[in-house]
């Protein structure tokens, strides 16, 4: 797989520095900021398996044991041994965990809904689940999630009018304008292309179209009344065990953490363009608050310096079987499923001894411990643009500057 030319890397880094210097960091710990924390009554989430809380398991395939073993002690529709970043975000606001929009059993949407499903993309995928072609992606790509949200918004208010328990299970009308809208999607748009052996140049050329599609959906939610947007970038694709099945194996193409450099460079290029799009959204809609969150840097730190943060074997799946180079990942026998290995049927229904010390849960997704670490870093505000934690994400740029000035006056 080809890498970016050296002059492209230099230009890329220049733009990264330019964009990262857009804001002076406010003192988020000061009383002036604490007194202006956002009181989000609901969260509406859009995304893929990184934030799916039961969508794909309700619609297509169950997620089996040992998924959910650490926190829920049973499968809970999540691609992890426990909670996801979106769960910790909900906890931080004192809100219940988000019910999946597609789940019809035991759901409560009074404080939001989760439109995310495992395998979702931003654009229409070429291979849609269910498929017999080896792998596929969710039929609920971002355009569909938007359509589902619009339908939910109108129907939920019709149901509330019935009163009683119907009203108690649906969000109040004003919650839609007061809610936090979270996004964590984009990873699968590129894994789909990579596994289809698309030339790397063609994948880079597709990024603007992916970004335009994403921005269109965000604009549509703004036009429907949304005003607070929390947008995660994509993670280090080259560090996930599943990419080693179909990735360059030459040592020169791997970095010091053992990750595949061309894949990570692709993710960084997408993130650069996503950040530029968020800047443009701020200009187009000054009455809304847009926060870009660099989860890539946080996630990559777990692969680069795992011991520093109390983790071990970051490239090795905690739940899996076999695979190449001891990554404990194979498509023949994935976590929570049965498969044939050398003609023998096995069931992968157990995990490593210490999930709390591991980064990768199943070779694709993170453990609860890693998700908690990522959330804790997000909460500092150090990885956001503007540099704020989730509880300040309702404030626009001008408001943040005013709050920062007031904080400095109060401190001096």
GROMACS .gro file of N, CA and C in nm, residues 13 73 160 256 271 360 412:
model
   21
   13UNK      N    1   0.090   1.819   0.789
   13UNK     CA    2   0.126   1.861   0.923
   13UNK      C    3   0.108   2.011   0.942
   73UNK      N    4  -2.275  -0.799   3.262
   73UNK     CA    5  -2.277  -0.941   3.296
   73UNK      C    6  -2.370  -1.022   3.206
  160UNK      N    7  -4.661   1.097   2.250
  160UNK     CA    8  -4.670   1.169   2.378
  160UNK      C    9  -4.811   1.222   2.403
  256UNK      N   10   0.648   0.257   1.514
  256UNK     CA   11   0.709   0.205   1.636
  256UNK      C   12   0.609   0.135   1.727
  271UNK      N   13  -0.947   1.286   0.905
  271UNK     CA   14  -0.970   1.370   1.023
  271UNK      C   15  -0.939   1.517   0.995
  360UNK      N   16  -0.763  -0.371   2.314
  360UNK     CA   17  -0.850  -0.427   2.211
  360UNK      C   18  -0.936  -0.538   2.269
  412UNK      N   19  -0.809   3.728   3.854
  412UNK     CA   20  -0.708   3.833   3.876
  412UNK      C   21  -0.742   3.923   3.995
   0.00000   0.00000   0.00000
